Each structure stands twice: as C-alpha cells, then as structure tokens.
Amino acid sequence: MKLDATDRRLLSVLQVKGRISNSDLADQVNMSASACHRRVGRLEAEGYIRDYVALVDPRKVDRRTTVFVEITLSGQTEDVLVAFEKAVALIPDVLECHLMAGSADYLLKVVAKDTDDFAKIHRTFLAKLPGVTQMQSSFALRTVFKTTALPL
C-alpha cells in the first residue's frame, strides 16, 4: 500500500498524540469518524503503525544519565554478529543498538542512574558481551532535542 496525503496526516497526528480519540483525530484530518477508524485500522494491519506506547520521563524513574557506547567486534562473521546481537538484546539498560558503517561496528544507547551505575552496567553486562574487542563510551551532558516522530 502506498501512503496518500490523508494517511500521512493521520500518522503525523498519531505520532504526537497517540491517545487522541478517534472522533478528535477524524476532526483534525477532516474525515468522518468511521472512515478515520477504517484508515487507522488499515495502517495498523499493514504495519505502518507498529505500537502505541507511553513515553516515560527518564528523570522521573531515576535514569538521568545517557551514554552512547561504540563497540568494535573481533570480526564481522555471521556467528559473531548474531551472538553479539542476542546478548546485547538481553541488557535492560540498553535502549537502542545499531549496526554501524564506519569505525565502530555497533552503537548502543544506554541509560543509567549516574556514572557509578553505568560503571556497574559496564562491568556486569557490557564487558561480558561476546566478540567485543574495543568499547568507547561518551556521556551525554544534556539532551537538547529529542523526538520519536518521523518526518512524513
């Protein structure tokens, strides 16, 4: 299915206001409520909308420190990559893991309470990941801008 202008408007609103009522969403995109409901159902069924989530404020749950960790592996064979990806997916403090092109093989986004907590995460989990030959961590001083909304 190809997205049309109405689909894009629906997705744009839902990315910002995921809990909006169907009636209010229909009003915002100038559709009837029933047509809006059918469109959103189709966008869900076809995988354009993967999930609805609550975005939790990290400060409120004592996760004030964000660390970006560059990982270099011992090799790029399928076995090495699969073993690393399975193991890193089990670490609850890792929010994102990206296979990279460039000097590092992976880039992780890790959240921690503080630097001591990150040191514990590093010792307990990161240092034990399979195939890792080098790690470089960079601490975010402040989040200037953050969004989950994709440009449509």
XYZ file of N, CA and C in Angstrom, residues 18-139:
366
model
N -0.780 10.035 20.542
C -1.160 8.634 20.388
C -2.438 8.248 21.097
N -2.859 9.036 22.081
C -4.079 8.712 22.836
C -5.284 9.536 22.384
N -5.163 10.216 21.274
C -6.278 11.027 20.776
C -7.465 10.124 20.459
N -8.653 10.608 20.731
C -9.853 9.816 20.420
C -10.031 9.759 18.907
N -10.699 8.729 18.445
C -10.972 8.602 17.009
C -11.765 9.800 16.500
N -12.702 10.265 17.286
C -13.525 11.411 16.888
C -12.675 12.673 16.709
N -11.787 12.945 17.675
C -10.918 14.124 17.579
C -9.916 13.983 16.423
N -9.403 12.770 16.237
C -8.480 12.526 15.117
C -9.193 12.782 13.798
N -10.399 12.278 13.652
C -11.186 12.486 12.422
C -11.399 13.968 12.170
N -11.709 14.726 13.219
C -11.889 16.178 13.071
C -10.601 16.846 12.598
N -9.476 16.437 13.157
C -8.202 17.078 12.806
C -7.781 16.823 11.362
N -8.191 15.694 10.817
C -7.793 15.381 9.432
C -8.960 15.510 8.456
N -10.053 16.094 8.931
C -11.227 16.352 8.088
C -11.800 15.090 7.441
N -12.112 14.102 8.291
C -12.716 12.847 7.840
C -13.891 12.520 8.740
N -14.729 11.616 8.280
C -15.767 11.085 9.168
C -15.083 10.132 10.153
N -15.719 9.934 11.305
C -15.142 9.061 12.328
C -15.006 7.627 11.825
N -15.994 7.146 11.077
C -15.935 5.759 10.587
C -14.826 5.584 9.547
N -14.686 6.534 8.640
C -13.611 6.455 7.639
C -12.241 6.537 8.310
N -12.147 7.399 9.316
C -10.895 7.538 10.059
C -10.544 6.225 10.753
N -11.513 5.614 11.380
C -11.291 4.348 12.087
C -10.810 3.257 11.113
N -11.435 3.188 9.952
C -11.017 2.201 8.940
C -9.590 2.461 8.478
N -9.244 3.733 8.219
C -7.891 4.078 7.764
C -6.843 3.709 8.801
N -7.104 4.067 10.056
C -6.138 3.757 11.117
C -6.005 2.243 11.260
N -7.115 1.515 11.177
C -7.058 0.056 11.227
C -6.210 -0.521 10.109
N -6.343 0.038 8.919
C -5.537 -0.421 7.783
C -4.053 -0.105 8.003
N -3.757 1.096 8.524
C -2.363 1.468 8.801
C -1.750 0.536 9.852
N -2.555 0.123 10.813
C -2.081 -0.841 11.818
C -1.865 -2.210 11.179
N -2.839 -2.674 10.408
C -2.770 -4.004 9.799
C -1.592 -4.135 8.835
N -1.270 -3.047 8.153
C -0.187 -3.099 7.177
C 1.170 -2.753 7.781
N 1.211 -2.553 9.080
C 2.487 -2.363 9.769
C 3.035 -0.954 9.783
N 2.307 0.025 9.264
C 2.778 1.411 9.342
C 2.774 1.880 10.788
N 1.770 1.457 11.547
C 1.721 1.735 12.980
C 2.092 0.430 13.674
N 3.242 0.423 14.315
C 3.715 -0.800 14.974
C 3.147 -0.986 16.359
N 3.029 0.117 17.115
C 2.640 0.034 18.517
C 2.164 1.375 19.011
N 1.519 1.365 20.145
C 1.191 2.576 20.887
C 1.899 2.441 22.230
N 2.633 3.476 22.623
C 3.425 3.381 23.849
C 3.281 4.653 24.682
N 3.649 4.528 25.952
C 3.774 5.690 26.825
C 5.256 6.036 26.890
N 5.603 7.293 26.652
C 6.986 7.727 26.749
C 7.236 8.220 28.177
N 8.066 7.506 28.905
C 8.314 7.782 30.315
C 9.467 8.772 30.446
N 9.311 9.747 31.315
C 10.360 10.728 31.584
C 11.488 10.038 32.346
N 12.683 9.948 31.766
C 13.783 9.223 32.421
C 14.149 9.805 33.788
N 13.993 11.100 33.953
C 14.319 11.719 35.243
C 13.391 11.228 36.344
N 12.131 10.980 36.003
C 11.150 10.546 36.997
C 11.396 9.118 37.474
N 12.105 8.323 36.672
C 12.412 6.940 37.049
C 13.903 6.752 37.310
N 14.558 7.849 37.644
C 15.963 7.842 38.061
C 16.908 7.246 37.010
N 16.721 7.663 35.768
C 17.637 7.287 34.680
C 18.095 8.569 33.991
N 18.847 9.379 34.710
C 19.245 10.716 34.267
C 20.445 10.719 33.325
N 21.179 9.614 33.274
C 22.421 9.579 32.503
C 22.237 8.760 31.230
N 22.555 9.377 30.097
C 22.517 8.686 28.805
C 23.947 8.532 28.316
N 24.292 7.320 27.923
C 25.645 7.022 27.461
C 25.552 6.369 26.087
N 26.353 6.853 25.163
C 26.453 6.252 23.837
C 27.747 5.442 23.816
N 27.633 4.165 23.505
C 28.781 3.258 23.560
C 29.061 2.730 22.161
N 30.267 3.011 21.670
C 30.705 2.464 20.388
C 31.400 1.135 20.657
N 30.995 0.112 19.920
C 31.516 -1.248 20.107
C 32.223 -1.693 18.830
N 33.420 -2.212 18.996
C 34.139 -2.833 17.888
C 34.268 -4.322 18.198
N 33.908 -5.140 17.231
C 33.943 -6.589 17.412
C 35.213 -7.192 16.817
N 35.438 -8.429 17.175
C 36.625 -9.147 16.689
C 36.509 -9.502 15.216
N 35.314 -9.511 14.680
C 35.114 -9.830 13.270
C 33.682 -9.533 12.859
N 33.401 -9.702 11.581
C 32.071 -9.404 11.045
C 31.372 -10.654 10.515
N 31.805 -11.828 10.986
C 31.141 -13.045 10.521
C 29.730 -13.108 11.099
N 28.892 -13.873 10.442
C 27.500 -14.006 10.876
C 27.415 -14.512 12.314
N 28.247 -15.471 12.663
C 28.236 -16.029 14.022
C 28.562 -14.968 15.068
N 29.551 -14.138 14.804
C 29.959 -13.087 15.746
C 28.850 -12.059 15.892
N 28.275 -11.619 14.782
C 27.208 -10.620 14.819
C 25.969 -11.145 15.542
N 25.548 -12.364 15.233
C 24.357 -12.941 15.845
C 24.555 -13.121 17.348
N 25.712 -13.626 17.755
C 25.978 -13.828 19.183
C 25.942 -12.499 19.930
N 26.569 -11.472 19.350
C 26.563 -10.154 19.989
C 25.145 -9.607 20.083
N 24.388 -9.651 18.997
C 23.040 -9.072 18.971
C 22.099 -9.785 19.942
N 22.200 -11.090 20.049
C 21.360 -11.817 21.010
C 21.701 -11.417 22.444
N 22.987 -11.310 22.743
C 23.406 -10.987 24.108
C 23.056 -9.549 24.477
N 23.270 -8.605 23.580
C 23.014 -7.197 23.902
C 21.524 -6.929 24.058
N 20.689 -7.685 23.367
C 19.241 -7.508 23.470
C 18.709 -7.881 24.857
N 19.490 -8.599 25.632
C 19.078 -9.028 26.971
C 19.431 -8.017 28.065
N 20.133 -6.956 27.715
C 20.554 -5.964 28.707
C 19.449 -4.914 28.834
N 18.794 -4.838 29.993
C 17.645 -3.941 30.128
C 18.001 -2.451 30.009
N 19.224 -2.084 30.293
C 19.627 -0.677 30.266
C 19.956 -0.185 28.860
N 20.045 -1.080 27.893
C 20.337 -0.703 26.508
C 19.004 -0.424 25.821
N 18.791 0.844 25.441
C 17.550 1.239 24.781
C 17.607 1.036 23.277
N 18.797 1.196 22.704
C 18.957 1.067 21.253
C 20.284 0.404 20.945
N 20.299 -0.360 19.870
C 21.527 -0.974 19.358
C 21.485 -0.870 17.844
N 22.501 -0.237 17.283
C 22.556 -0.009 15.828
C 23.817 -0.632 15.245
N 23.663 -1.441 14.195
C 24.797 -1.914 13.419
C 25.254 -0.739 12.567
N 26.540 -0.432 12.615
C 27.049 0.793 12.005
C 27.967 0.515 10.818
N 28.077 1.513 9.966
C 29.140 1.578 8.961
C 30.102 2.633 9.497
N 31.377 2.394 9.384
C 32.332 3.359 9.917
C 33.319 2.680 10.843
N 33.859 3.452 11.778
C 34.926 2.926 12.633
C 34.419 1.922 13.669
N 33.212 2.082 14.176
C 32.647 1.147 15.156
C 31.678 0.204 14.449
N 31.537 -0.987 15.019
C 30.594 -1.954 14.463
C 29.171 -1.705 14.958
N 29.035 -1.324 16.216
C 27.722 -1.068 16.813
C 27.756 0.215 17.625
N 26.598 0.834 17.727
C 26.416 1.982 18.604
C 25.241 1.662 19.511
N 25.479 1.747 20.826
C 24.445 1.485 21.812
C 24.039 2.777 22.492
N 22.761 2.882 22.817
C 22.270 3.956 23.673
C 21.885 3.300 24.990
N 22.569 3.714 26.049
C 22.404 3.106 27.367
C 21.910 4.168 28.339
N 20.980 3.799 29.223
C 20.543 4.714 30.272
C 20.984 4.172 31.623
N 21.355 5.123 32.506
C 21.830 4.753 33.834
C 21.410 5.823 34.832
N 21.469 5.477 36.110
C 21.146 6.449 37.157
C 22.200 7.555 37.205
N 23.463 7.145 37.116
C 24.590 8.070 37.217
C 25.836 7.344 36.715
N 26.995 7.964 36.880
C 28.221 7.344 36.367
C 28.566 6.062 37.122
N 28.290 6.014 38.417
C 28.538 4.784 39.178
C 27.655 3.642 38.669
N 26.407 3.952 38.385
C 25.504 2.941 37.854
C 25.981 2.471 36.482
N 26.450 3.405 35.640
C 26.967 2.988 34.337
C 28.185 2.086 34.504
N 29.057 2.397 35.470
C 30.231 1.544 35.716
C 29.786 0.125 36.063
N 28.710 0.015 36.847
C 28.169 -1.302 37.206
C 27.614 -2.003 35.964
N 26.860 -1.282 35.132
C 26.320 -1.844 33.889
C 27.458 -2.310 32.988
N 28.504 -1.512 32.923
C 29.674 -1.847 32.100
C 30.318 -3.144 32.588
N 30.570 -3.224 33.896
C 31.211 -4.420 34.476
C 30.328 -5.654 34.360
N 29.048 -5.486 34.667
C 28.133 -6.623 34.752
C 27.713 -7.151 33.387
N 27.508 -6.242 32.435
C 26.947 -6.647 31.141
C 27.849 -6.365 29.945
N 28.197 -5.101 29.754
C 28.884 -4.710 28.515
C 30.231 -5.398 28.350
N 31.005 -5.469 29.419
C 32.342 -6.085 29.334
C 32.278 -7.583 29.040
N 31.116 -8.182 29.234
C 30.958 -9.625 29.020
C 30.319 -9.971 27.677
N 30.022 -8.965 26.865
C 29.403 -9.231 25.562
C 30.363 -10.010 24.669
N 29.857 -10.990 23.919
C 30.730 -11.816 23.085
C 31.293 -11.051 21.889
N 32.558 -11.315 21.588
C 33.192 -10.784 20.387
C 33.690 -9.355 20.486
N 33.549 -8.701 21.625
C 33.938 -7.291 21.748
C 35.444 -7.177 21.938
N 36.069 -6.329 21.112
C 37.497 -6.065 21.272
C 37.763 -4.650 21.770
N 36.809 -3.756 21.551
C 37.004 -2.376 21.981
C 35.652 -1.717 22.259
N 35.642 -0.857 23.295
C 34.456 -0.075 23.640
C 34.883 1.345 23.929
N 34.088 2.295 23.448
C 34.319 3.700 23.769
C 32.986 4.314 24.170
N 32.955 4.901 25.363
C 31.715 5.457 25.894
C 31.769 6.979 25.902
N 30.652 7.586 25.514
C 30.507 9.039 25.547
C 29.244 9.369 26.324
N 29.395 10.220 27.332
C 28.270 10.609 28.181
C 27.600 11.849 27.627
